[in-house]
mmCIF file of C-alpha atoms in Angstrom:
data_model
loop_
_atom_site.group_PDB
_atom_site.id
_atom_site.type_symbol
_atom_site.label_atom_id
_atom_site.label_comp_id
_atom_site.label_asym_id
_atom_site.label_seq_id
_atom_site.Cartn_x
_atom_site.Cartn_y
_atom_site.Cartn_z
ATOM 1 C CA MET B 1 -15.189 145.237 -198.879
ATOM 2 C CA ALA B 2 -12.419 142.648 -198.566
ATOM 3 C CA ALA B 3 -9.844 145.432 -198.308
ATOM 4 C CA ARG B 4 -11.758 146.988 -195.471
ATOM 5 C CA SER B 5 -11.944 143.671 -193.620
ATOM 6 C CA GLY B 6 -8.135 143.294 -193.976
ATOM 7 C CA ARG B 7 -7.578 146.727 -192.494
ATOM 8 C CA LEU B 8 -9.822 145.938 -189.550
ATOM 9 C CA GLY B 9 -7.883 142.738 -188.891
ATOM 10 C CA THR B 10 -4.605 144.613 -189.032
ATOM 11 C CA TRP B 11 -5.892 147.233 -186.592
ATOM 12 C CA LEU B 12 -7.142 144.570 -184.196
ATOM 13 C CA LYS B 13 -3.798 142.733 -184.335
ATOM 14 C CA MET B 14 -1.948 146.011 -183.757
ATOM 15 C CA LEU B 15 -4.149 146.875 -180.755
ATOM 16 C CA ALA B 16 -3.708 143.383 -179.289
ATOM 17 C CA VAL B 17 0.093 143.470 -179.687
ATOM 18 C CA GLY B 18 0.275 147.036 -178.363
ATOM 19 C CA GLY B 19 -1.817 146.111 -175.328
ATOM 20 C CA ALA B 20 0.334 143.040 -174.694
ATOM 21 C CA VAL B 21 3.508 145.129 -174.869
ATOM 22 C CA CYS B 22 2.115 147.945 -172.693
ATOM 23 C CA VAL B 23 0.814 145.581 -170.026
ATOM 24 C CA GLY B 24 3.189 142.657 -170.411
ATOM 25 C CA GLY B 25 6.411 144.654 -170.395
ATOM 26 C CA PRO B 26 5.953 146.244 -166.954
ATOM 27 C CA ALA B 27 4.492 142.967 -165.634
ATOM 28 C CA LEU B 28 7.612 141.105 -166.792
ATOM 29 C CA VAL B 29 9.879 143.685 -165.151
ATOM 30 C CA MET B 30 7.963 143.430 -161.872
ATOM 31 C CA TRP B 31 8.160 139.628 -161.999
ATOM 32 C CA VAL B 32 11.911 139.517 -162.764
ATOM 33 C CA GLN B 33 13.069 142.372 -160.521
ATOM 34 C CA PRO B 34 14.103 141.200 -157.026
ATOM 35 C CA THR B 35 12.571 142.827 -153.953
ATOM 36 C CA ASP B 36 14.617 144.756 -151.411
ATOM 37 C CA GLU B 37 14.418 141.854 -148.957
ATOM 38 C CA GLU B 38 15.718 139.397 -151.556
ATOM 39 C CA LEU B 39 18.653 141.679 -152.334
ATOM 40 C CA PHE B 40 19.371 142.166 -148.629
ATOM 41 C CA LYS B 41 19.449 138.392 -148.080
ATOM 42 C CA LYS B 42 22.056 138.048 -150.857
ATOM 43 C CA TYR B 43 24.465 140.448 -149.069
ATOM 44 C CA ASN B 44 27.286 138.905 -147.142
ATOM 45 C CA PRO B 45 26.843 139.175 -143.335
ATOM 46 C CA GLU B 46 29.306 142.061 -143.026
ATOM 47 C CA LEU B 47 27.405 144.169 -145.563
ATOM 48 C CA GLN B 48 24.113 143.271 -143.889
ATOM 49 C CA LYS B 49 25.485 144.527 -140.580
ATOM 50 C CA LYS B 50 26.712 147.788 -142.154
ATOM 51 C CA SER B 51 23.407 148.274 -143.909
ATOM 52 C CA LEU B 52 21.473 147.805 -140.685
ATOM 53 C CA GLU B 53 23.769 150.228 -138.855
ATOM 54 C CA ARG B 54 23.373 152.924 -141.499
ATOM 55 C CA ARG B 55 19.623 152.426 -141.947
ATOM 56 C CA TYR B 56 18.714 154.877 -139.171
ATOM 57 C CA GLU B 57 21.158 157.510 -140.507
ATOM 58 C CA LYS B 58 19.818 157.203 -144.043
ATOM 59 C CA GLN B 59 16.219 157.419 -142.843
ATOM 60 C CA LYS B 60 17.024 160.525 -140.773
ATOM 61 C CA GLU B 61 18.803 162.171 -143.727
ATOM 62 C CA PHE B 62 15.833 161.449 -145.973
ATOM 63 C CA ASP B 63 13.369 162.792 -143.390
ATOM 64 C CA ASP B 64 15.450 165.962 -143.020
ATOM 65 C CA PHE B 65 15.555 166.363 -146.797
ATOM 66 C CA VAL B 66 11.780 165.980 -147.106
ATOM 67 C CA THR B 67 11.254 168.437 -144.231
ATOM 68 C CA GLN B 68 13.494 170.972 -145.979
ATOM 69 C CA LEU B 69 11.636 170.498 -149.255
ATOM 70 C CA LYS B 70 8.335 171.090 -147.515
ATOM 71 C CA GLU B 71 9.772 174.235 -145.944
ATOM 72 C CA TYR B 72 11.138 175.432 -149.272
ATOM 73 C CA SER B 73 7.828 174.781 -151.012
ATOM 74 C CA LYS B 74 6.069 177.243 -148.718
ATOM 75 C CA SER B 75 7.869 180.067 -150.510
ATOM 76 C CA ASP B 76 6.483 181.696 -153.646
ATOM 77 C CA LYS B 77 9.861 181.267 -155.346
ATOM 78 C CA PRO B 78 10.867 178.100 -157.226
ATOM 79 C CA ILE B 79 12.302 175.430 -154.930
ATOM 80 C CA TRP B 80 15.734 175.410 -156.605
ATOM 81 C CA LEU B 81 16.154 179.149 -155.967
ATOM 82 C CA VAL B 82 15.157 178.766 -152.337
ATOM 83 C CA GLN B 83 17.596 175.843 -152.038
ATOM 84 C CA GLN B 84 20.400 177.968 -153.511
ATOM 85 C CA GLU B 85 19.656 180.782 -151.065
ATOM 86 C CA ALA B 86 19.589 178.367 -148.127
ATOM 87 C CA GLU B 87 22.873 176.802 -149.262
ATOM 88 C CA ARG B 88 24.451 180.262 -149.586
ATOM 89 C CA LYS B 89 23.253 181.199 -146.089
ATOM 90 C CA ARG B 90 24.571 177.899 -144.726
ATOM 91 C CA LYS B 91 27.985 178.536 -146.309
ATOM 92 C CA GLU B 92 28.084 182.083 -144.940
ATOM 93 C CA GLU B 93 27.176 180.795 -141.483
ATOM 94 C CA THR B 94 29.901 178.144 -141.703
ATOM 95 C CA LEU B 95 32.487 180.727 -142.772
ATOM 96 C CA ARG B 96 31.384 183.070 -139.986
ATOM 97 C CA GLN B 97 31.610 180.256 -137.433
ATOM 98 C CA ASP B 98 35.070 179.281 -138.720
ATOM 99 C CA PHE B 99 36.169 182.902 -138.419
ATOM 100 C CA LEU B 100 34.840 183.119 -134.857
ATOM 101 C CA ASN B 101 36.574 179.856 -133.957
ATOM 102 C CA ALA B 102 39.854 181.155 -135.407
ATOM 103 C CA GLU B 103 39.499 184.420 -133.465
ATOM 104 C CA GLU B 104 38.774 182.482 -130.275
ATOM 105 C CA ALA B 105 41.806 180.251 -130.851
ATOM 106 C CA LYS B 106 43.939 183.325 -131.493
ATOM 107 C CA ALA B 107 42.678 184.932 -128.261
ATOM 108 C CA ARG B 108 43.399 181.746 -126.288
ATOM 109 C CA LYS B 109 46.877 181.554 -127.794
ATOM 110 C CA GLU B 110 47.511 185.167 -126.870
ATOM 111 C CA ALA B 111 46.217 184.572 -123.342
ATOM 112 C CA LEU B 112 48.540 181.576 -122.965
ATOM 113 C CA ARG B 113 51.470 183.670 -124.166
ATOM 114 C CA LYS B 114 50.687 186.408 -121.657
ATOM 115 C CA GLU B 115 50.253 183.800 -118.923
ATOM 116 C CA SER B 116 53.590 182.211 -119.700
ATOM 117 C CA GLY B 117 55.320 185.576 -119.853
ATOM 118 C CA LEU B 118 55.923 185.744 -123.571
ATOM 119 C CA SER B 119 54.936 188.907 -125.329
ATOM 120 C CA SER B 120 53.219 188.979 -128.691
ATOM 121 C CA SER B 121 55.875 191.352 -130.059
ATOM 122 C CA SER B 122 58.690 188.817 -129.618
ATOM 123 C CA LYS B 123 57.721 186.664 -132.543
ATOM 124 C CA THR B 124 60.602 184.795 -134.196
#
């Protein structure tokens, strides 16, 4: 019976220590970790100014990202596949726009040459 009592004591100690670690560890981290406001106050004034200027941009980027994720989640496909497809489409659109801009620049250049009296066949 004494052996059983010793085991019970050991189990109770183990549960108490485990509970203290599981509850006390995160509580200690929360107590020691500074808040965002405390960190912001420790910035030098120049960094505070930059941070305030970029705050709106960062918030807008995050909102756009969340909106895109919500849009992607409407699909039956996994989000990462939908993101890859959207990125591919975006790249194709960018390349197409670059090509159109280059063609437009080429046409303007040709029009300026014709206007100035130079022909396109007299390239040197």
